[in-house]
CSV table of C-alpha atoms and ligand atoms in Angstrom, one decimal:
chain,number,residue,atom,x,y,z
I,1320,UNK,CA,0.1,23.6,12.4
I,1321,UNK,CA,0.7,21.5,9.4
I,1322,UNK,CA,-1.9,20.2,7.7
I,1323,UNK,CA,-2.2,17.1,5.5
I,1324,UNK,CA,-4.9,14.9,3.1
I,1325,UNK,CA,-4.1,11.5,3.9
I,1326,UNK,CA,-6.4,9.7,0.5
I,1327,UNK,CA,-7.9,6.0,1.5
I,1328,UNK,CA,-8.0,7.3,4.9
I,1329,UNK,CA,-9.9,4.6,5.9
I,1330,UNK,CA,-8.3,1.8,4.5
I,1331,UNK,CA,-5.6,-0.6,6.0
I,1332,UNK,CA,-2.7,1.7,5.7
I,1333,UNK,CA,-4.6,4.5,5.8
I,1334,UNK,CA,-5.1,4.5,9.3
I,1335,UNK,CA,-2.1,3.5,10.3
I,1336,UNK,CA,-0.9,6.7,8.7
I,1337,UNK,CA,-3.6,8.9,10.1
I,1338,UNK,CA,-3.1,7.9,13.6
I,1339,UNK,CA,1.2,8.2,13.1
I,1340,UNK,CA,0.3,11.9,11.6
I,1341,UNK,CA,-2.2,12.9,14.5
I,1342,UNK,CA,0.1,11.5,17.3
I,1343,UNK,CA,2.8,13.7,15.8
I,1344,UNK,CA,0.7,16.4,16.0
I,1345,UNK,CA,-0.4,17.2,12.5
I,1346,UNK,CA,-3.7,18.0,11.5
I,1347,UNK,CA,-5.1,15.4,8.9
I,1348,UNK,CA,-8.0,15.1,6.6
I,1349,UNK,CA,-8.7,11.4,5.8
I,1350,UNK,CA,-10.3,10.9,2.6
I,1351,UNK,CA,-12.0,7.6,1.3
I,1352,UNK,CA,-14.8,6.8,-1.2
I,1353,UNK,CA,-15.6,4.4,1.1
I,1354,UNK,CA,-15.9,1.7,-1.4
I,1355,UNK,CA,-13.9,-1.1,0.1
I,1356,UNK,CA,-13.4,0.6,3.4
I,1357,UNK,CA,-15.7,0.9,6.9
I,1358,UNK,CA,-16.7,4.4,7.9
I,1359,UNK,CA,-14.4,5.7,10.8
I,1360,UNK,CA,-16.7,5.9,13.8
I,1361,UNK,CA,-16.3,9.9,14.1
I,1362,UNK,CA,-15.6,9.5,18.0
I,1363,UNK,CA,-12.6,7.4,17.5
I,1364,UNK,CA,-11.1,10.0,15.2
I,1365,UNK,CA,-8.0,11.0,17.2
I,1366,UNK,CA,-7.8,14.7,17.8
I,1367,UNK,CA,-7.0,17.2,14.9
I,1368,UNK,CA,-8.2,14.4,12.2
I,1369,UNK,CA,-11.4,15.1,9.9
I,1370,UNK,CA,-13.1,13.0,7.4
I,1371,UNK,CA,-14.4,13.4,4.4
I,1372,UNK,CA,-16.2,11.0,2.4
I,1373,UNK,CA,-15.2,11.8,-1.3
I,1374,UNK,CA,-14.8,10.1,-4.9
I,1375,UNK,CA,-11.4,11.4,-5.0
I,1376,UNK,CA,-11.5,11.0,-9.4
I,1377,UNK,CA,-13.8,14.1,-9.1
I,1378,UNK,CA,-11.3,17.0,-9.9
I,1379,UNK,CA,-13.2,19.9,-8.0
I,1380,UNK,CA,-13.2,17.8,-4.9
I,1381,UNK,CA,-9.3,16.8,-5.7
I,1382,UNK,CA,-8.7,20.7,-6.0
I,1383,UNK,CA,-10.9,21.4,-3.0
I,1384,UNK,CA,-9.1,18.8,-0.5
I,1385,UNK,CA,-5.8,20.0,-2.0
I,1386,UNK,CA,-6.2,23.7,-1.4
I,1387,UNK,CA,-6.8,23.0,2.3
I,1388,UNK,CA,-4.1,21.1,2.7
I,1389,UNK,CA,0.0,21.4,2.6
I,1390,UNK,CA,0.8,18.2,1.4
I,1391,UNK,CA,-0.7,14.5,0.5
I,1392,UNK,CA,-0.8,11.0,0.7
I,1393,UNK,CA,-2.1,9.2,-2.0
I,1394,UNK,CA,-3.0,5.7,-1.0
I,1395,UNK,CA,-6.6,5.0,-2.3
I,1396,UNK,CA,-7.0,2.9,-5.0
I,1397,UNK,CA,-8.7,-0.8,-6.0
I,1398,UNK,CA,-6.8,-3.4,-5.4
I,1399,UNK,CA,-9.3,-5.9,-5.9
I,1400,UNK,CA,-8.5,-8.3,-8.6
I,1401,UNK,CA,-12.2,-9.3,-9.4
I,1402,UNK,CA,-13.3,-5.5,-10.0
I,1403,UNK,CA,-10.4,-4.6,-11.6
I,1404,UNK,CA,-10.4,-7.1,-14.1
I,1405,UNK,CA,-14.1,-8.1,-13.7
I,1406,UNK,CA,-17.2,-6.1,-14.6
I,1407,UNK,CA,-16.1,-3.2,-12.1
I,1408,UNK,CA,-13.4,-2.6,-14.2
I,1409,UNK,CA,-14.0,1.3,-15.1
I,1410,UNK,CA,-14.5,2.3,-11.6
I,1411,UNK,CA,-11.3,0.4,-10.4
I,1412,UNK,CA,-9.4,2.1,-12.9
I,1413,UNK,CA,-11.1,5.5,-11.6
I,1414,UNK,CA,-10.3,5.0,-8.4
I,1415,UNK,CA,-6.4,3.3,-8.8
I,1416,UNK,CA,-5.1,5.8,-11.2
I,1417,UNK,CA,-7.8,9.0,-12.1
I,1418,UNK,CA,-7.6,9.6,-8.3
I,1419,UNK,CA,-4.1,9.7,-8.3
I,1420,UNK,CA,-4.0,11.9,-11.3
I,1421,UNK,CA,-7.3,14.2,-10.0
I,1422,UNK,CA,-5.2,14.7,-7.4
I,1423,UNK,CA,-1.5,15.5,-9.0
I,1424,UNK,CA,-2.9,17.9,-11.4
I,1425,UNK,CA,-4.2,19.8,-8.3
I,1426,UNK,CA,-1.2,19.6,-6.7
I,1427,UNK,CA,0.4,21.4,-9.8
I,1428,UNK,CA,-2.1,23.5,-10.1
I,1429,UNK,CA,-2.1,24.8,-6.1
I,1430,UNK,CA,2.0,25.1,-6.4
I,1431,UNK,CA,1.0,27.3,-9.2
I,1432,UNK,CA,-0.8,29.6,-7.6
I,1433,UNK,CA,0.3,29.8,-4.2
I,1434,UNK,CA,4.4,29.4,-5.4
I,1435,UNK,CA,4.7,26.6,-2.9
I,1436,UNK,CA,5.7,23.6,-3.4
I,1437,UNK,CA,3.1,21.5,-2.8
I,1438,UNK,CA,4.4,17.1,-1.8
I,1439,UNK,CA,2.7,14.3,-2.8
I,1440,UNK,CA,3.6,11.1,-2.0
I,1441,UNK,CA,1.7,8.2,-3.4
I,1442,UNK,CA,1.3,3.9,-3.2
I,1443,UNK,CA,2.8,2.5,-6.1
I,1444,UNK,CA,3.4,-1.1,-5.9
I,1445,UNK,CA,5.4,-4.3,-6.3
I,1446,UNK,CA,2.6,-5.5,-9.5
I,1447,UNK,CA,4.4,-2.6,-11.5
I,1448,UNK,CA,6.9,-5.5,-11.8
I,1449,UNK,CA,4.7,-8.2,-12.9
I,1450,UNK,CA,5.1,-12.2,-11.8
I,1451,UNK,CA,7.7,-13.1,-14.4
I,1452,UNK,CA,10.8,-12.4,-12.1
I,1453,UNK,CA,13.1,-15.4,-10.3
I,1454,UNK,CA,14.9,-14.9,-7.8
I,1455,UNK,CA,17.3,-11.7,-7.2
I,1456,UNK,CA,15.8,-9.1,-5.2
I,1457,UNK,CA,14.1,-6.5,-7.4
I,1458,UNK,CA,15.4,-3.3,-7.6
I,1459,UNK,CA,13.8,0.1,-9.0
I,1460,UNK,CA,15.3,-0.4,-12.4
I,1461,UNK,CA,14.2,-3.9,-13.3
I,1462,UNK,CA,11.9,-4.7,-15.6
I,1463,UNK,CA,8.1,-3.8,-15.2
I,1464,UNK,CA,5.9,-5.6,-17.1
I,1465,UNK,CA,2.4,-5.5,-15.1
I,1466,UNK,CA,0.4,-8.3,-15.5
I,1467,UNK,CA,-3.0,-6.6,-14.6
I,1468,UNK,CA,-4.9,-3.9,-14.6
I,1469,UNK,CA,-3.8,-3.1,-11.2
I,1470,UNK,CA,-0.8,-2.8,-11.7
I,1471,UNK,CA,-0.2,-1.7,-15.2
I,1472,UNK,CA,-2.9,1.6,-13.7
I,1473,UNK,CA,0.1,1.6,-11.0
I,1474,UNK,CA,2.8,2.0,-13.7
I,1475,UNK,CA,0.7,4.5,-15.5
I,1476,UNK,CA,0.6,6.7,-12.3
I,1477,UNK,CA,4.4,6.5,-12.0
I,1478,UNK,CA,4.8,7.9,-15.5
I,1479,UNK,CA,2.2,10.5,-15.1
I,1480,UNK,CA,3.9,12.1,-12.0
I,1481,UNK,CA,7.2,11.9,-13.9
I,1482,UNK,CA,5.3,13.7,-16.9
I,1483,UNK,CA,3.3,16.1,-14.7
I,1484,UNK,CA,6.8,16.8,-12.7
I,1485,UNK,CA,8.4,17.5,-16.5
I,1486,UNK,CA,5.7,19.7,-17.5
I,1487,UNK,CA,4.5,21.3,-14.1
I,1488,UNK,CA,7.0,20.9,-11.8
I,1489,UNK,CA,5.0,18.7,-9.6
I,1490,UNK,CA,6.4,17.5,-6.6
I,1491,UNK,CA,6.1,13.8,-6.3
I,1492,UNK,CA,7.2,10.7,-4.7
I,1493,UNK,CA,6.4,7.0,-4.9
I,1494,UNK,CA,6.7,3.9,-3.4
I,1495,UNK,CA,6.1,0.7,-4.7
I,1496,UNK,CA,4.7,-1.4,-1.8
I,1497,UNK,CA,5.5,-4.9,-1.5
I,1498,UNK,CA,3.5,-7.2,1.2
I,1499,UNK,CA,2.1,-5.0,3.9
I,1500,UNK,CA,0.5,-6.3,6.8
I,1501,UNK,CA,-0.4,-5.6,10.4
I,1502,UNK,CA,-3.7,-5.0,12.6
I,1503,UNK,CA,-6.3,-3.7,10.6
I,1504,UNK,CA,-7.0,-5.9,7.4
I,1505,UNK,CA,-10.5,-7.4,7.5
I,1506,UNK,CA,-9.9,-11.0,7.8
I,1507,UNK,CA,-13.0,-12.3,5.7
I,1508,UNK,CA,-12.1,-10.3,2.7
I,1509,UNK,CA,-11.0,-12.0,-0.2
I,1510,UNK,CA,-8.4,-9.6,-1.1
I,1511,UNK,CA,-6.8,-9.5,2.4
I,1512,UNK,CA,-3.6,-10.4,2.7
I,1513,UNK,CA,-1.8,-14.4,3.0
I,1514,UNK,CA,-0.8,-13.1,6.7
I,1515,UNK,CA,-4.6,-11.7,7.7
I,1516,UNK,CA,-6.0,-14.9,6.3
I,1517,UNK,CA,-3.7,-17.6,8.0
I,1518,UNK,CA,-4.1,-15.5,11.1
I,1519,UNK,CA,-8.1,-15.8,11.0
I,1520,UNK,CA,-7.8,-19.6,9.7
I,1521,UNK,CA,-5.8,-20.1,12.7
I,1522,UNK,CA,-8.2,-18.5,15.3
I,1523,UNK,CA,-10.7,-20.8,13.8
I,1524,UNK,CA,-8.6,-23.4,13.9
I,1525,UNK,CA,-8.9,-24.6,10.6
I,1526,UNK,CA,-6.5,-26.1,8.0
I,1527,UNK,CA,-4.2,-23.8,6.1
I,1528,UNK,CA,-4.5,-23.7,2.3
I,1529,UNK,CA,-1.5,-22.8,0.5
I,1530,UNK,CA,-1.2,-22.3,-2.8
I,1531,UNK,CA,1.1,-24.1,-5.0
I,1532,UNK,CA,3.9,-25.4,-3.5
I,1533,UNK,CA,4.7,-22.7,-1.3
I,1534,UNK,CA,8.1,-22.1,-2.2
I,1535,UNK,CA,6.9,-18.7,-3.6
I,1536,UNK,CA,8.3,-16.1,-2.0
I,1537,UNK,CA,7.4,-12.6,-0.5
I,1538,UNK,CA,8.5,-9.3,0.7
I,1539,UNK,CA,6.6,-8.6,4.2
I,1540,UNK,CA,6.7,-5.6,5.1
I,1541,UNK,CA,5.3,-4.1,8.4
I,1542,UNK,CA,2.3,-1.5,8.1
I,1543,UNK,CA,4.5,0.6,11.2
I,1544,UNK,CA,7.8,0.8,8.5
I,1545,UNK,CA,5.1,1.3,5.7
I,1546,UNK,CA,3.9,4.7,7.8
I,1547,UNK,CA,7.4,5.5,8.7
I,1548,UNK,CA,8.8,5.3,5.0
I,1549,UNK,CA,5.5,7.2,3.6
I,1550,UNK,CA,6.6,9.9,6.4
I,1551,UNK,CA,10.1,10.1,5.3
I,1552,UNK,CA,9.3,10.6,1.5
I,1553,UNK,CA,7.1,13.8,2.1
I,1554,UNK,CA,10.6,15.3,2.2
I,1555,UNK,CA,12.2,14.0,-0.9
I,1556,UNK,CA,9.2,14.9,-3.2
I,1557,UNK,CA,10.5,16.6,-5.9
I,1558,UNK,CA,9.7,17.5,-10.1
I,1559,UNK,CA,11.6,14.4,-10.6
I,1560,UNK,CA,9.2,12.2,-9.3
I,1561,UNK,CA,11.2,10.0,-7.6
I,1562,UNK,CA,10.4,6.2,-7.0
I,1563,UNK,CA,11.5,4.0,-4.6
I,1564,UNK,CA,10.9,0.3,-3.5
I,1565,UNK,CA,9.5,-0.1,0.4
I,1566,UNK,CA,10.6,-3.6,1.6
I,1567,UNK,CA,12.6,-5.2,3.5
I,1568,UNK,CA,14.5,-7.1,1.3
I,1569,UNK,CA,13.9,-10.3,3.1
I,1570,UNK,CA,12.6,-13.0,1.2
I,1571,UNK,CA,10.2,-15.1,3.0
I,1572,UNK,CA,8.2,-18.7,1.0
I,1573,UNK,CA,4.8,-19.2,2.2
I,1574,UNK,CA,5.3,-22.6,3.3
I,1575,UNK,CA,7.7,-20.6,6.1
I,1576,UNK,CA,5.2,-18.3,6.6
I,1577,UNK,CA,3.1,-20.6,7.6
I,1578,UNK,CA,5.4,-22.5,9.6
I,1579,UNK,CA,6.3,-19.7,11.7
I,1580,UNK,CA,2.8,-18.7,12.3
I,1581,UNK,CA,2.1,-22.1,13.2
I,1582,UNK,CA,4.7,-22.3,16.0
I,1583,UNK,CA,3.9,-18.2,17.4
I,1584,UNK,CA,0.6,-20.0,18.1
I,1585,UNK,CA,1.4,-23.1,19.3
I,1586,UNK,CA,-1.4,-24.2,16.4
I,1587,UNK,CA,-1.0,-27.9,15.4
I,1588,UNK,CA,-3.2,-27.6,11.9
I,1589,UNK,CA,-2.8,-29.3,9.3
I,1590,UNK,CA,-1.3,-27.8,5.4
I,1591,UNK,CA,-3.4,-28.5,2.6
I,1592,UNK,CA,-2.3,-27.3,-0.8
I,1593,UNK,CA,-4.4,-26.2,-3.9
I,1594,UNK,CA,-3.4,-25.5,-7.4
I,1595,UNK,CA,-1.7,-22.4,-8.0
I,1596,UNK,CA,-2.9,-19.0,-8.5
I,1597,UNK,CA,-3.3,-17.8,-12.3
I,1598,UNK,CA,-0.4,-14.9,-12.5
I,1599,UNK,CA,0.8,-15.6,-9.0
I,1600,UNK,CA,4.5,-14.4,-8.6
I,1601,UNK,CA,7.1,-16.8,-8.3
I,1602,UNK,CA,9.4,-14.1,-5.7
I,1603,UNK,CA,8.6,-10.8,-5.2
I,1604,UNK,CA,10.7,-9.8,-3.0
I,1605,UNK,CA,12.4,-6.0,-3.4
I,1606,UNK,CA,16.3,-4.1,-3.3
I,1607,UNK,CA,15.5,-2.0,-0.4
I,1608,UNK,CA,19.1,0.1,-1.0
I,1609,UNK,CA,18.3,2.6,-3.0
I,1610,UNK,CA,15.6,3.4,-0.5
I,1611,UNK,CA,17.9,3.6,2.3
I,1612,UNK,CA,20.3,6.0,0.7
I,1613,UNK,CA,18.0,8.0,-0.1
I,1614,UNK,CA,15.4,8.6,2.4
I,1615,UNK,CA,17.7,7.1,5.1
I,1616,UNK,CA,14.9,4.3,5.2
I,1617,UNK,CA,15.2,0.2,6.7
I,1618,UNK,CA,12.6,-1.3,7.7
I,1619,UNK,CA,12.9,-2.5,11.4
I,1620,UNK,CA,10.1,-5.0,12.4
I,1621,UNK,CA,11.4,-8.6,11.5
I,1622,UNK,CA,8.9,-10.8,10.1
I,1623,UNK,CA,9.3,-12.7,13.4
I,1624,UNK,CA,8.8,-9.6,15.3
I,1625,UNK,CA,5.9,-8.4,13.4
I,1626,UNK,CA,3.7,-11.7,13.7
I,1627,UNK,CA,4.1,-12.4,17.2
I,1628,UNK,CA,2.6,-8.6,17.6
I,1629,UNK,CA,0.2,-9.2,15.0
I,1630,UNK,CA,-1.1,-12.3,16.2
I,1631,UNK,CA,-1.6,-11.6,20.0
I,1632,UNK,CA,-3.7,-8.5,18.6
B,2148,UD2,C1,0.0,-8.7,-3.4
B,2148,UD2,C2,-1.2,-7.8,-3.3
B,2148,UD2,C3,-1.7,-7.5,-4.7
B,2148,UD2,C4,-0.5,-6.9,-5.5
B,2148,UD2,C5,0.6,-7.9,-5.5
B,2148,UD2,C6,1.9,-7.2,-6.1
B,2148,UD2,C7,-2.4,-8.2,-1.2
B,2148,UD2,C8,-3.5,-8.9,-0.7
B,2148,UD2,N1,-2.3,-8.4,-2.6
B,2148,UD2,O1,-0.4,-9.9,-4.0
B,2148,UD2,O2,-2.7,-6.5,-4.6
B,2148,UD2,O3,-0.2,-5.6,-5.0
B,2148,UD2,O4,1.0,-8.2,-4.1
B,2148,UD2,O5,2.9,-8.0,-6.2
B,2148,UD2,O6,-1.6,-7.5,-0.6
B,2148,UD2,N2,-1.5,-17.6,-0.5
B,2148,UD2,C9,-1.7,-18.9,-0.1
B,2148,UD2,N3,-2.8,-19.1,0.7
B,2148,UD2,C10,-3.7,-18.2,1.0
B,2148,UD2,C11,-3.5,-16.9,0.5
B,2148,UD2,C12,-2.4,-16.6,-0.2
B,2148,UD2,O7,-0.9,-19.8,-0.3
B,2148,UD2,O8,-4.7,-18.5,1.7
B,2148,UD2,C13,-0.3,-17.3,-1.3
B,2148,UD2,C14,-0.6,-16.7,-2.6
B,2148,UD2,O9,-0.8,-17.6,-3.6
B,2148,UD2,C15,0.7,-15.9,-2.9
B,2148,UD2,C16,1.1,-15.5,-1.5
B,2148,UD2,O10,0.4,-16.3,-0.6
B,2148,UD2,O11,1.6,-16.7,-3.5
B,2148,UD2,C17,0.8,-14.0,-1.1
B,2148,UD2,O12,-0.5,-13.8,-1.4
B,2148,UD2,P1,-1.2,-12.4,-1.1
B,2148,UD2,O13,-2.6,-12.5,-1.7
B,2148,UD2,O14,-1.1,-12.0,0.3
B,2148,UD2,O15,-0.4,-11.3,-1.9
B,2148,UD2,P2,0.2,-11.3,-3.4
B,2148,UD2,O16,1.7,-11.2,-3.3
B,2148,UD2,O17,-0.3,-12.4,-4.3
C-alpha cells in the first residue's frame, strides 16, 4: 500500500488532503509543528492515517518521515503576516522555507540511496507575484516580485527545488495557491481568509468590513480542487521542478463577494468600508492554462457553488 507524508497535516488544506488520501486508500502520515494548527483528536483520524507532531526544519526528523514514506506533500509553512514580518520572524522563515528545504534535500538524498524516485509536491503561492499587477490574469511566467517575507521565502523555495532538481535530480512540483477556502479555517483567526471571516461576521450577524473599495479582485479557489490538483501533481514531479498556478482563473472583487454571500444567506447587513490594506493586491487572479495542459487540471466548484456548500456547513 502506498504510503505518503502529508506536512501541515493539521492545517486547513492539510486535512482536506489527508482525508482525500485515506478515503483513496493510502496510508498517510500527517505532520504539523503544531504551531498555528489544533492537534487532530487521534480518534477522528480516519483509518490508515498517523500523526506525528514534528518541527519539520529539523533534518534528521525530515530524513526520518521521508524514509518511511514514498512520496510528500509539502504544505506547512507561516503564513502569518505579523510573525513573518514581526518579531517571530526567524521561526516563520524556519518553518515557510527551511521545512521545505529539510525536506527536499531528504528527498534527494532517499532517491539516492534507494534509486527511486522519490515526488514532492509543495504549496507555493500567488505572493511569489507580489501586489503590483493590474489586471490580466497572471500566468507562471509573469513577473515575481514578492512583497514579503512570505512570499519572497515562497520564491526562494521554487528556486531551491529547481537548484536541488539540477544538482540532485530531485523530483519536485509546485503550485502556487491563489485564495483557498472551504470548511475548516478557524473563523476568529486573523489570518483566516476574506471568505471564513464574512462567513462568521455573517453568523453573528454583524456588519461587513471591506477594505478599500472592494473592487480588488481574487482568485477563489475551492480547498476540494486544491486537494484534487495537489493529487494530480504527484505524478508530474520531476528534476525540472515544475511550477504551476492552481486557480481558477475567475476573477471575483470583494464587494461581489460580499454581495453574493449576502444573498446565499438571505443576510440583510450592512457594508462598511475601512482604509486599505498596506501591500494589499489590486487582482490576483491566476492563468490556470498551463495547468490544465499539463496535469489535465480545472477547477470545478464555482464560486457560487462553493459558498452555498460552505455556508450551510
Ligand atoms: C492571501 C493569503 C496570503 C497570501 C496572499 C497571496 C489568506 C488569508 N491570505 O492574501 O497569505 O498568500 O493571498 O496573494 O489566504 N478583505 C476585506 N475584509 C475582510 C478581510 C479581507 O475587505 O474582512 C479583503 C482584503 O483586503 C483583500 C481580500 O479581501 O483585498 C482578500 O483578503 P484575504 O486576507 O482573504 O487574502 P489575500 O489575498 O490578501
Amino acid at each position: 500500500m502506498s504510503k505518503y507524508l502529508v506536512t501541515g497535516g493539521a492545517g486547513f488544506i492539510g486535512r482536506h488532503l489527508v482525508a482525500a488520501l485515506a478515503r483513496d486508500g493510502k496510508e498517510v502520515i500527517a505532520a504539523d509543528s503544531l504551531s498555528n494548527a489544533k492537534l487532530p483528536d487521534s480518534a477522528a483520524l480516519p483509518e490508515g492515517v498517523s500523526f506525528v507532531q514534528a518541527d519539520l526544519a529539523d533534518f534528521a526528523m525530515a530524513q526520518r518521515l521521508v524514509r518511511e514514506t514514498e512520496g510528500c506533500f509539502h504544505l506547512a509553512a507561516c503564513a502569518s503576516v505579523v510573525r513573518s514580518e514581526g518579531a517571530g520572524w526567524r521561526e516563520a522563515h524556519s518553518d515557510t522555507l527551511v521545512s521545505g528545504l529539510a525536506l527536499m534535500r531528504a528527498a534527494a538524498e532517499r532517491q539516492e540511496e534507494t534509486g527511486e524516485a522519490y515526488p514532492l509536491v509543495y504549496a507555493s503561492s500567488a505572493a511569489t507575484y507580489g501586489a503590483s499587477h493590474e489586471s490580466a490574469p497572471l500566468a507562471e511566467d509573469a513577473p515575481q516580485k514578492p512583497v514579503g517575507a512570505y512570499g519572497a521565502d515562497k520564491l526562494a523555495l521554487e528556486l531551491h527545488a529547481r537548484s536541488l532538481g539540477a544538482t540532485r535530480d530531485a523530483s519536485t512540483a509546485g503550485l502556487r495557491l491563489f485564495n483557498a477556502y472551504g470548511t475548516g479555517q478557524d473563523p476568529y483567526s486573523p489570518y483566516s481568509g476574506v471568505i471564513t471571516l464574512f462567513r462568521q461576521t455573517l453568523a453573528d450577524n454583524l456588519p461587513l468590513t471591506i477594505f478599500g473599495d472592494g473592487e480588488q479582485a481574487r482568485d477563489f479557489v475551492h480547498v476540494a480542487d486544491v486537494v484534487r490538483a495537489f493529487c494530480l501533481a504527484l505524478s508530474a514531479a520531476s528534476p525540472a521542478a515544475p511550477v504551476w498556478n492552481l486557480c481558477t482563473g475567475r476573477a471575483t472583487t470583494i464587494n461581489h463577494l460580499a454581495e453574493q454571500m449576502m444573498e446565499i444567506c438571505g443576510s440583510e447587513t450592512t457594508i462598511s468600508h475601512a482604509p486599505p490594506r498596506i501591500g494589499d493586491a489590486r487582482y490576483a487572479v491566476g492563468d490556470p492554462a498551463a495547468a490544465a495542459r499539463a496535469l489535465g487540471f480545472t477547477a470545478e466548484v464555482s464560486l457560487k457553488q462553493g459558498l452555498t456548500e460552505f455556508l450551510k456547513n
